[in-house]
Amino acid sequence: MTESVVLDPVDLHLLRLLQNDARTTYRDLAAQVGVAPSTCLDRVTRLRRAGVILGHRLELDPAKLGRGLQALLSVQVRPHRRELVGPFVERIRALPESRTVFHLTGPDDYLVHVAVADMTDLQRLVLDEFTARREVARVETRLIFQQWDCGPLLPPAAPGATP
């Protein structure tokens, strides 16, 4: 399990601001938080080094890129052994259609979010890239009709602070 990092109220304020707009300048962040720009830069750098800030992403619309059909693939791998897990996950992550891969407990071993052009492309992906692999025992496909993002993962409020 990952070790948590101690965050003070200034760190929490910075994280909340950056989650809402990761392109905010250090000068603007510093002004909103009430610290010097150099202090702000030092704190954000420390949060990156500590692994609290994992990166910055550019979000693309799959439909506008010709991948308007999205699906979740529940995958069962047999035998479910460590020497098969690594190569399987590496191969699935390398597929341009793969958006996210989850390793699960329960009857299915993996849940893979994919974005493809159409049903024919989805069928090709499932048959050629998943069920063609010897270790894949079963794939169950669920189409995604609609998706909603659920807002930023706000850090917990500092003790005694108003949320």
Tab-separated table of C-alpha atoms in Angstrom:
chain	number	residue	atom	x	y	z
A	1	MET	CA	0.000	0.000	0.000
A	2	THR	CA	1.219	3.497	-0.817
A	3	GLU	CA	2.313	5.704	2.038
A	4	SER	CA	0.303	8.893	2.498
A	5	VAL	CA	1.980	12.296	2.526
A	6	VAL	CA	1.390	14.914	5.222
A	7	LEU	CA	-0.190	17.980	3.620
A	8	ASP	CA	-0.605	21.324	5.312
A	9	PRO	CA	-3.393	23.832	4.491
A	10	VAL	CA	-1.242	25.612	1.867
A	11	ASP	CA	-0.509	22.298	0.088
A	12	LEU	CA	-4.199	21.399	0.128
A	13	HIS	CA	-5.167	24.809	-1.250
A	14	LEU	CA	-2.589	24.477	-4.055
A	15	LEU	CA	-3.834	21.001	-4.948
A	16	ARG	CA	-7.455	22.145	-5.067
A	17	LEU	CA	-6.540	25.034	-7.373
A	18	LEU	CA	-4.353	22.890	-9.651
A	19	GLN	CA	-7.035	20.203	-9.968
A	20	ASN	CA	-9.429	22.756	-11.340
A	21	ASP	CA	-6.888	24.284	-13.725
A	22	ALA	CA	-3.477	22.634	-14.040
A	23	ARG	CA	-2.330	25.453	-16.333
A	24	THR	CA	-2.563	28.135	-13.620
A	25	THR	CA	0.725	30.032	-13.408
A	26	TYR	CA	2.825	29.920	-10.265
A	27	ARG	CA	2.337	33.665	-9.900
A	28	ASP	CA	-1.475	33.284	-9.929
A	29	LEU	CA	-1.338	30.252	-7.614
A	30	ALA	CA	0.888	32.131	-5.171
A	31	ALA	CA	-1.462	35.121	-5.135
A	32	GLN	CA	-4.517	32.934	-4.476
A	33	VAL	CA	-2.785	30.956	-1.721
A	34	GLY	CA	-0.994	33.922	-0.145
A	35	VAL	CA	2.631	32.849	-0.546
A	36	ALA	CA	5.570	34.064	-2.649
A	37	PRO	CA	5.827	32.632	-6.205
A	38	SER	CA	9.159	30.978	-5.298
A	39	THR	CA	7.516	29.301	-2.285
A	40	CYS	CA	4.677	28.152	-4.517
A	41	LEU	CA	7.130	26.667	-7.028
A	42	ASP	CA	9.044	24.897	-4.233
A	43	ARG	CA	5.843	23.423	-2.792
A	44	VAL	CA	4.526	22.188	-6.150
A	45	THR	CA	7.946	20.686	-6.938
A	46	ARG	CA	7.926	18.909	-3.551
A	47	LEU	CA	4.403	17.587	-4.197
A	48	ARG	CA	5.555	16.227	-7.579
A	49	ARG	CA	8.634	14.561	-6.081
A	50	ALA	CA	6.505	13.024	-3.312
A	51	GLY	CA	4.207	11.516	-5.957
A	52	VAL	CA	1.142	13.503	-4.873
A	53	ILE	CA	0.980	15.246	-8.267
A	54	LEU	CA	1.263	12.545	-10.899
A	55	GLY	CA	1.245	14.642	-14.048
A	56	HIS	CA	-0.783	16.806	-16.358
A	57	ARG	CA	-3.011	15.432	-19.098
A	58	LEU	CA	-4.542	16.620	-22.273
A	59	GLU	CA	-8.009	15.101	-22.654
A	60	LEU	CA	-9.134	14.215	-26.168
A	61	ASP	CA	-12.595	13.394	-27.495
A	62	PRO	CA	-12.419	9.817	-28.857
A	63	ALA	CA	-15.443	10.356	-31.149
A	64	LYS	CA	-13.767	13.325	-32.850
A	65	LEU	CA	-10.741	11.115	-33.460
A	66	GLY	CA	-12.783	8.408	-35.188
A	67	ARG	CA	-13.280	6.214	-32.106
A	68	GLY	CA	-16.887	6.930	-31.234
A	69	LEU	CA	-17.721	3.496	-29.813
A	70	GLN	CA	-16.503	2.763	-26.310
A	71	ALA	CA	-16.777	-0.487	-24.396
A	72	LEU	CA	-15.701	-2.195	-21.190
A	73	LEU	CA	-14.148	-5.629	-21.640
A	74	SER	CA	-14.212	-7.962	-18.644
A	75	VAL	CA	-11.339	-10.388	-19.136
A	76	GLN	CA	-10.657	-13.642	-17.341
A	77	VAL	CA	-7.097	-14.959	-17.594
A	78	ARG	CA	-6.274	-18.618	-16.930
A	79	PRO	CA	-4.059	-19.577	-15.347
A	80	HIS	CA	-3.875	-16.332	-13.407
A	81	ARG	CA	-0.166	-16.416	-12.624
A	82	ARG	CA	2.380	-13.652	-12.176
A	83	GLU	CA	4.455	-14.664	-15.213
A	84	LEU	CA	1.392	-14.146	-17.443
A	85	VAL	CA	0.127	-10.947	-15.807
A	86	GLY	CA	3.052	-8.694	-16.769
A	87	PRO	CA	3.183	-9.545	-20.497
A	88	PHE	CA	-0.627	-9.510	-20.769
A	89	VAL	CA	-0.939	-6.055	-19.198
A	90	GLU	CA	1.968	-4.678	-21.268
A	91	ARG	CA	0.355	-5.916	-24.496
A	92	ILE	CA	-3.098	-4.544	-23.622
A	93	ARG	CA	-1.672	-1.166	-22.554
A	94	ALA	CA	0.209	-0.929	-25.863
A	95	LEU	CA	-2.985	-1.235	-27.911
A	96	PRO	CA	-4.038	2.171	-29.267
A	97	GLU	CA	-7.675	1.311	-28.500
A	98	SER	CA	-7.016	0.789	-24.771
A	99	ARG	CA	-7.944	3.718	-22.531
A	100	THR	CA	-7.642	2.201	-19.040
A	101	VAL	CA	-6.799	-1.228	-17.615
A	102	PHE	CA	-7.880	-2.331	-14.135
A	103	HIS	CA	-6.626	-5.478	-12.344
A	104	LEU	CA	-9.567	-6.752	-10.283
A	105	THR	CA	-10.642	-9.180	-7.614
A	106	GLY	CA	-13.631	-11.425	-8.249
A	107	PRO	CA	-14.539	-13.632	-11.205
A	108	ASP	CA	-12.942	-11.318	-13.787
A	109	ASP	CA	-9.252	-10.514	-13.635
A	110	TYR	CA	-9.213	-7.340	-15.736
A	111	LEU	CA	-11.552	-4.594	-16.845
A	112	VAL	CA	-10.359	-2.810	-19.975
A	113	HIS	CA	-11.909	0.432	-21.228
A	114	VAL	CA	-11.499	0.632	-25.008
A	115	ALA	CA	-12.434	3.156	-27.709
A	116	VAL	CA	-12.913	1.885	-31.281
A	117	ALA	CA	-14.325	3.129	-34.571
A	118	ASP	CA	-17.361	0.836	-34.779
A	119	MET	CA	-18.751	-2.635	-34.032
A	120	THR	CA	-16.559	-4.258	-36.691
A	121	ASP	CA	-13.479	-2.686	-35.110
A	122	LEU	CA	-14.609	-3.849	-31.655
A	123	GLN	CA	-15.113	-7.395	-32.940
A	124	ARG	CA	-11.644	-7.354	-34.540
A	125	LEU	CA	-10.103	-6.089	-31.294
A	126	VAL	CA	-11.782	-8.730	-29.128
A	127	LEU	CA	-11.017	-11.619	-31.510
A	128	ASP	CA	-7.508	-10.644	-32.621
A	129	GLU	CA	-6.075	-9.010	-29.517
A	130	PHE	CA	-7.886	-10.644	-26.601
A	131	THR	CA	-9.400	-14.072	-27.277
A	132	ALA	CA	-6.515	-15.004	-29.600
A	133	ARG	CA	-4.186	-14.931	-26.584
A	134	ARG	CA	-3.735	-18.364	-24.986
A	135	GLU	CA	-4.068	-17.080	-21.436
A	136	VAL	CA	-7.429	-15.369	-22.077
A	137	ALA	CA	-10.197	-17.741	-20.975
A	138	ARG	CA	-13.148	-15.371	-21.440
A	139	VAL	CA	-14.039	-11.856	-22.560
A	140	GLU	CA	-17.365	-10.200	-21.826
A	141	THR	CA	-18.150	-6.958	-23.631
A	142	ARG	CA	-20.317	-4.104	-22.389
A	143	LEU	CA	-20.980	-1.097	-24.609
A	144	ILE	CA	-20.813	2.347	-23.037
A	145	PHE	CA	-23.840	4.475	-23.947
A	146	GLN	CA	-22.750	7.581	-22.074
A	147	GLN	CA	-20.011	8.637	-19.677
A	148	TRP	CA	-19.837	11.351	-17.020
A	149	ASP	CA	-16.722	12.599	-15.287
A	150	CYS	CA	-17.133	13.006	-11.553
A	151	GLY	CA	-15.021	16.018	-10.735
A	152	PRO	CA	-11.624	16.290	-9.116
A	153	LEU	CA	-10.377	14.108	-6.295
A	154	LEU	CA	-10.063	16.822	-3.724
A	155	PRO	CA	-7.564	16.208	-0.936
A	156	PRO	CA	-9.114	15.971	2.527
A	157	ALA	CA	-9.598	19.283	4.283
A	158	ALA	CA	-7.061	20.248	6.892
A	159	PRO	CA	-8.147	19.560	10.474
A	160	GLY	CA	-10.365	22.390	11.700
A	161	ALA	CA	-10.739	23.888	8.205
A	162	THR	CA	-14.095	24.431	6.548
A	163	PRO	CA	-14.501	22.113	3.539
